[in-house]
Short mmCIF file of C-alpha atoms in Angstrom, two decimals:
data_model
loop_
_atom_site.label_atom_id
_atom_site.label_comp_id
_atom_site.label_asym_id
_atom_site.label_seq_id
_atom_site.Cartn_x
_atom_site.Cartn_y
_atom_site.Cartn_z
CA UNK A 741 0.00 0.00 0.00
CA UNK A 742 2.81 2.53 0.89
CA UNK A 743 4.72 1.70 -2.77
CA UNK A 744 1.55 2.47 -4.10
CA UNK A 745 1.01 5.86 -2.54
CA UNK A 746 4.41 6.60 -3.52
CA UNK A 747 3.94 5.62 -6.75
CA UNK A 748 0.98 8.08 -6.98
CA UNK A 749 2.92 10.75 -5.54
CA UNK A 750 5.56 10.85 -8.00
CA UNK A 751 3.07 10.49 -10.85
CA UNK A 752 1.27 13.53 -9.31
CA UNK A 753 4.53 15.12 -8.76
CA UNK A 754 6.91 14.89 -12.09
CA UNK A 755 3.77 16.71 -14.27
CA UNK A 756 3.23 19.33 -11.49
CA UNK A 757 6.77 19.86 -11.78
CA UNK A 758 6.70 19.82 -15.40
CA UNK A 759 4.01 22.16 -15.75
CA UNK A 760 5.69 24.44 -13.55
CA UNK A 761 8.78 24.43 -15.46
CA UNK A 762 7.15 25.40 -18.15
CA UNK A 763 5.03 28.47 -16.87
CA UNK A 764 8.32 29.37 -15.64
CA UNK A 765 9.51 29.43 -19.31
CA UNK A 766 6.52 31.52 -20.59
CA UNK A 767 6.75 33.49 -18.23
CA UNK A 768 10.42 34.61 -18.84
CA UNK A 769 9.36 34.33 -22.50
CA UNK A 770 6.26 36.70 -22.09
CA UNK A 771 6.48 38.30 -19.30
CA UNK A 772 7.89 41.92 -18.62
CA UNK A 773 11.39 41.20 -17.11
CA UNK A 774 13.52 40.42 -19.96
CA UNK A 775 11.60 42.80 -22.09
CA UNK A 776 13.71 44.81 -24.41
CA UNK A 777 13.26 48.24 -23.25
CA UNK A 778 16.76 50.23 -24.35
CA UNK A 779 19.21 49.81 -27.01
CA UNK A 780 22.22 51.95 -26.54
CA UNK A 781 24.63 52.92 -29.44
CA UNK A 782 28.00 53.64 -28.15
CA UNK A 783 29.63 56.57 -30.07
CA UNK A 784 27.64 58.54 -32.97
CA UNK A 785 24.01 57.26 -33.81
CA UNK A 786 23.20 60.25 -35.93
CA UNK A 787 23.04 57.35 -38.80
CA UNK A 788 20.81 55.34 -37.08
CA UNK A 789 17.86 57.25 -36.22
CA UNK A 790 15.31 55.81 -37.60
CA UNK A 791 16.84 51.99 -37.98
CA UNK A 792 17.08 51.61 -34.41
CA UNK A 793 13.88 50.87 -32.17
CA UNK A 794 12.51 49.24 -29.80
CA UNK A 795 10.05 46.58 -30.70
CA UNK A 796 7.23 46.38 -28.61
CA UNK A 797 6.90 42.52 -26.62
CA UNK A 798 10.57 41.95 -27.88
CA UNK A 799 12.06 39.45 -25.54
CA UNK A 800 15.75 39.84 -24.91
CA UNK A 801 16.69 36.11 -25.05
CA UNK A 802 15.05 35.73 -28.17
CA UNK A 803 16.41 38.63 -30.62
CA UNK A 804 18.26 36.90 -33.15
CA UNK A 805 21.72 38.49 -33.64
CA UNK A 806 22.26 37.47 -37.06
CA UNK A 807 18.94 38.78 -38.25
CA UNK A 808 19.11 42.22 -36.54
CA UNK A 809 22.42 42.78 -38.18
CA UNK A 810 21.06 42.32 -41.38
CA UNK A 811 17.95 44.56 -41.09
CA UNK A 812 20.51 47.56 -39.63
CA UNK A 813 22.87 47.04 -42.76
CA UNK A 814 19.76 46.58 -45.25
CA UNK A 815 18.47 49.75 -43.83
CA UNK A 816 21.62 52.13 -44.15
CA UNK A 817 24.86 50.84 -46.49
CA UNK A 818 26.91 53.16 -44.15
CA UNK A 819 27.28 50.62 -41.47
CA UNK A 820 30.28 47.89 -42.23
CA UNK A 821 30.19 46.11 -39.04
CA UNK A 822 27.59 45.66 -35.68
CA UNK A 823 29.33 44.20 -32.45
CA UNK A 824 25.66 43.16 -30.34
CA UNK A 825 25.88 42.38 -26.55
CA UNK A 826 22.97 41.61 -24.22
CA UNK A 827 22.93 43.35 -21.15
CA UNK A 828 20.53 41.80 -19.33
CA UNK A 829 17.73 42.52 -18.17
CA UNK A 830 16.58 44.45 -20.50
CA UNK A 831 19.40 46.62 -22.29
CA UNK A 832 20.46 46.00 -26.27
CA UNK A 833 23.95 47.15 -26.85
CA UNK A 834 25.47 48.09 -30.19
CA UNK A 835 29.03 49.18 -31.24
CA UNK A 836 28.42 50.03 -35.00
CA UNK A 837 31.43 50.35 -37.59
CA UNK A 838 30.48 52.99 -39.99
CA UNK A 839 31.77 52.74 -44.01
CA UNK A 840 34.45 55.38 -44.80
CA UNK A 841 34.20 57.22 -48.52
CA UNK A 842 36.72 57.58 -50.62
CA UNK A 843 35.03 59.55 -53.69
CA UNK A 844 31.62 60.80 -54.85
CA UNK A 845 30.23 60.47 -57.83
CA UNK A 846 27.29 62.31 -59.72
CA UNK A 847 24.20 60.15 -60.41
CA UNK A 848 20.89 61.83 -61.51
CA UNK A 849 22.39 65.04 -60.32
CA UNK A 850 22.91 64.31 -57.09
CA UNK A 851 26.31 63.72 -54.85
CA UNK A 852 26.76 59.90 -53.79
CA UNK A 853 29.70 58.24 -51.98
CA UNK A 854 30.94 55.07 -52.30
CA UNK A 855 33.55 53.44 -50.07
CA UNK A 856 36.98 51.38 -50.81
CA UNK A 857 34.80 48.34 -51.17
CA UNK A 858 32.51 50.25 -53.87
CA UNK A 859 29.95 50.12 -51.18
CA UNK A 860 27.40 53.03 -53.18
CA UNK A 861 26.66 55.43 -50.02
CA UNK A 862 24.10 57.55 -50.82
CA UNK A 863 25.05 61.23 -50.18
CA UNK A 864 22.51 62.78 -47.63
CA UNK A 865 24.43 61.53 -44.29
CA UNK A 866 28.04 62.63 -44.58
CA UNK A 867 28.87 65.88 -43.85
CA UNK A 868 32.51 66.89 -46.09
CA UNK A 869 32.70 65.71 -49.31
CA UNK A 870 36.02 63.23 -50.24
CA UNK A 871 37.84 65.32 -52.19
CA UNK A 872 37.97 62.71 -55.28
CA UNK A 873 35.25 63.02 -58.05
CA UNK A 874 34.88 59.91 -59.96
CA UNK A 875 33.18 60.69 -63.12
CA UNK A 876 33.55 57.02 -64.10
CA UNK A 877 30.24 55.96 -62.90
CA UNK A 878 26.60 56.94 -64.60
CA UNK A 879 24.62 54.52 -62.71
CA UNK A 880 24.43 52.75 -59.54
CA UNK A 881 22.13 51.66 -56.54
CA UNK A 882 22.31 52.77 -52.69
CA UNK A 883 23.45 49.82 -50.48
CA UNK A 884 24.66 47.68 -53.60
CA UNK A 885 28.55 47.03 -53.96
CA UNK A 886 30.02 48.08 -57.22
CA UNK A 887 31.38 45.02 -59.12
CA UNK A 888 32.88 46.55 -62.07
CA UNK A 889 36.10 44.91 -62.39
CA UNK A 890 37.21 48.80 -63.96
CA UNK A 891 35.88 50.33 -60.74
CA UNK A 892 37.37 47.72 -58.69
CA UNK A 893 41.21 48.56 -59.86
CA UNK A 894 40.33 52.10 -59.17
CA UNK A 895 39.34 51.93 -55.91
CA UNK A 896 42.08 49.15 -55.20
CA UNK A 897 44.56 52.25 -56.56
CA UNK A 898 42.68 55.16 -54.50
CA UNK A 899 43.26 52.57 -51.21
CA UNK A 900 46.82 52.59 -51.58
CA UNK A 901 47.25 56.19 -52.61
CA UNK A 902 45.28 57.90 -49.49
CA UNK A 903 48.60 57.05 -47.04
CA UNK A 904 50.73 58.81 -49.34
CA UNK A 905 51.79 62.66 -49.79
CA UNK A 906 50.18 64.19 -52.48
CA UNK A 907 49.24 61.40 -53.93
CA UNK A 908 45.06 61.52 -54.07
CA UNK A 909 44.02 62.71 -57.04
CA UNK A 910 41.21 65.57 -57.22
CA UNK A 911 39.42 63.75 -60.35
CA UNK A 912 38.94 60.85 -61.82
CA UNK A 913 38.20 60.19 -65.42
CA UNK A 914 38.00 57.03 -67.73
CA UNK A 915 38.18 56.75 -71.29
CA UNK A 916 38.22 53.14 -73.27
CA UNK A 917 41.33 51.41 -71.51
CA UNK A 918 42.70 54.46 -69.82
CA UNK A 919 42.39 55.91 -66.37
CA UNK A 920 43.20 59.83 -66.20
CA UNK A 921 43.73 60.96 -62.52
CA UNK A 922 43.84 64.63 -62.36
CA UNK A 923 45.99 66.39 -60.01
CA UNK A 924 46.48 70.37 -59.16
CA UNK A 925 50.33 69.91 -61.16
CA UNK A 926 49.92 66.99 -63.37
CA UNK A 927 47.78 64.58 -65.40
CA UNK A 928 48.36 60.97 -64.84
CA UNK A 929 47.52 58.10 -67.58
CA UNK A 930 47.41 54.80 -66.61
CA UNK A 931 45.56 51.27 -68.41
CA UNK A 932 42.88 49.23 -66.38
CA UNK A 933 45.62 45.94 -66.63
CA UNK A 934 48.18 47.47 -64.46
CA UNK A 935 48.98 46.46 -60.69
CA UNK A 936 47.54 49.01 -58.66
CA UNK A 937 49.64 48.27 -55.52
CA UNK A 938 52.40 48.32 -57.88
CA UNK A 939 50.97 51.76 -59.98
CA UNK A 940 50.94 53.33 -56.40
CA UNK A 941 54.50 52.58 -54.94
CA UNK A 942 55.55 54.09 -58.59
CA UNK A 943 53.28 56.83 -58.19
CA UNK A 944 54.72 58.16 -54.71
CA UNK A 945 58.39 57.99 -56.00
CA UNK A 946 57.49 60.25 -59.09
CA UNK A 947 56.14 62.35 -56.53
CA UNK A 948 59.11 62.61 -54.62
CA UNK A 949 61.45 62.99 -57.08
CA UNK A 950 59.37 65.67 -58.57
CA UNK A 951 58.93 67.60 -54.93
CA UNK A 952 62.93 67.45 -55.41
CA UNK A 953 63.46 68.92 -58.49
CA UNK A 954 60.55 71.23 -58.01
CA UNK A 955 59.42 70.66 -61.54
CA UNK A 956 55.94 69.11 -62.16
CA UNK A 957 55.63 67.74 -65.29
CA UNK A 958 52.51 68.38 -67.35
CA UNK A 959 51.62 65.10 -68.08
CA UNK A 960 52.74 61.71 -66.83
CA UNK A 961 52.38 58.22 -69.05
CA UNK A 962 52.18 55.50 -66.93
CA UNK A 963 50.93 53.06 -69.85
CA UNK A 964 54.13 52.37 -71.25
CA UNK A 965 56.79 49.87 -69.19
CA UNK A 966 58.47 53.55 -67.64
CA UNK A 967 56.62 56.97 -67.29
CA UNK A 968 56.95 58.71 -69.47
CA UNK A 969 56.86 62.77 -68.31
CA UNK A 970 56.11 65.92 -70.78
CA UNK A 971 56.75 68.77 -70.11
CA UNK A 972 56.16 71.42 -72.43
CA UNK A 973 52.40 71.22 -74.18
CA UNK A 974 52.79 69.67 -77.83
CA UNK A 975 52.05 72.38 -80.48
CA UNK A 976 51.61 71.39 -83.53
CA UNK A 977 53.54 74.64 -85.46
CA UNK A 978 56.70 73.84 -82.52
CA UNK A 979 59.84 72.28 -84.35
CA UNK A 980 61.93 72.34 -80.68
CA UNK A 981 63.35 69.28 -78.92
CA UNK A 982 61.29 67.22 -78.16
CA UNK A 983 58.54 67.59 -75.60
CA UNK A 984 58.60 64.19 -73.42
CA UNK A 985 61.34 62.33 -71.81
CA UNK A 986 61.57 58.58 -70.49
CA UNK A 987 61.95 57.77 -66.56
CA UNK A 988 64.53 54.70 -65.91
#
């Protein structure tokens, strides 16, 4: 008779138990306490004004990380990276990683950035202007990556010019196979196959060389397998020596 009762009582007890275990679990789940009530930005959230709220009955535990990185970085292309931490009880924080441009371009008469990555900006957010105007692209789409192989090489050259003196170009022009950087001294002419590492490291010991000899040239070809520097325009009616001059 007692095996019995006990029987009985732990029958009685494991679904009690059970059932209790799992009110506990709604209640976490639905209750107030682990209700998402702030989400702090740490540093500037001037971009994120409107991409960051607070959903109402959004449980803590159960925001997906993943997904909420996503909708930020769907919502504005200026954020590269989101660090998320839960701060429990309640508290969302974020430690966002915003895009850096590198040029504008002008599409449908407006100003638009795009990053090293060709990450197209939009231009309404950013306060100073890069100083390089790429006029090599007519069309393109806010929070879509450029994948222009052309563009690519460009950007790939602008990346390892910014570190360098003098080096950034003002403009940035394309025609067929060549690439025309414009500077405040010179003109620079390079093709789409070269190295652009390679075009750069050149690029910044012209520079220095000219800074030496405080002469500019006019016009620097960078197509051929030296430079290849002019100097004096090319006149058609001028018979003098001749105008251009090989680099070793």
């Amino acid at each position: 008779m007692k095996r019995r009762v006990q029987r009985l009582l732990v029958l009685l007890i494991i679904p009690a138990c059970l059932l209790l275990l799992i009110a506990i679990v709604l209640q976490i789940l639905n209750g107030d306490f682990f209700r998402l009530q702030v989400v702090y930005i740490a540093g500037s959230s001037d971009l994120l004004t409107d991409l960051v709220s607070v959903k109402s009955r959004q449980n803590l535990l159960l925001i997906n990380e993943d997904k909420y990185k996503r909708d930020i970085k769907d919502k504005n292309p200026w954020v590269k990276n989101i660090l998320i931490s839960k701060q429990l009880p309640h508290t969302l924080r974020l430690v966002m990683e915003y895009r850096q441009p590198i040029a504008w371009v002008q599409i449908d008469d407006k100003i638009t950035f795009i990053d090293s990555e060709g990450m197209v900006l939009g231009g309404d957010t950013y306060d100073t202007r890069p100083p390089i105007y790429l006029s090599c692209i007519a069309h393109a789409k806010i929070g879509l990556i450029i994948e222009d192989p052309q563009i690519k090489m460009i950007l790939s050259l602008l990346t390892n010019l910014k570190d360098i003196d003098e080096a950034l170009p003002q403009q940035i022009s394309c025609e067929k196979d060549l690439i025309t950087l414009g500077y405040e001294k010179t003109i620079v002419v390079m093709d789409y196959s070269k190295n652009a590492k390679e075009m750069a490291a050149s690029l910044q010991l012209l520079f220095k060389q000219f800074r030496i000899d405080g002469q500019w040239p006019l016009r620097v070809n960078m197509t051929f397998s030296k430079p290849v520097l002019t100097f004096v325009e090319n006149v058609a009616s001028q018979s003098a020596t001749p105008a251009a001059q090989s680099i070793n």
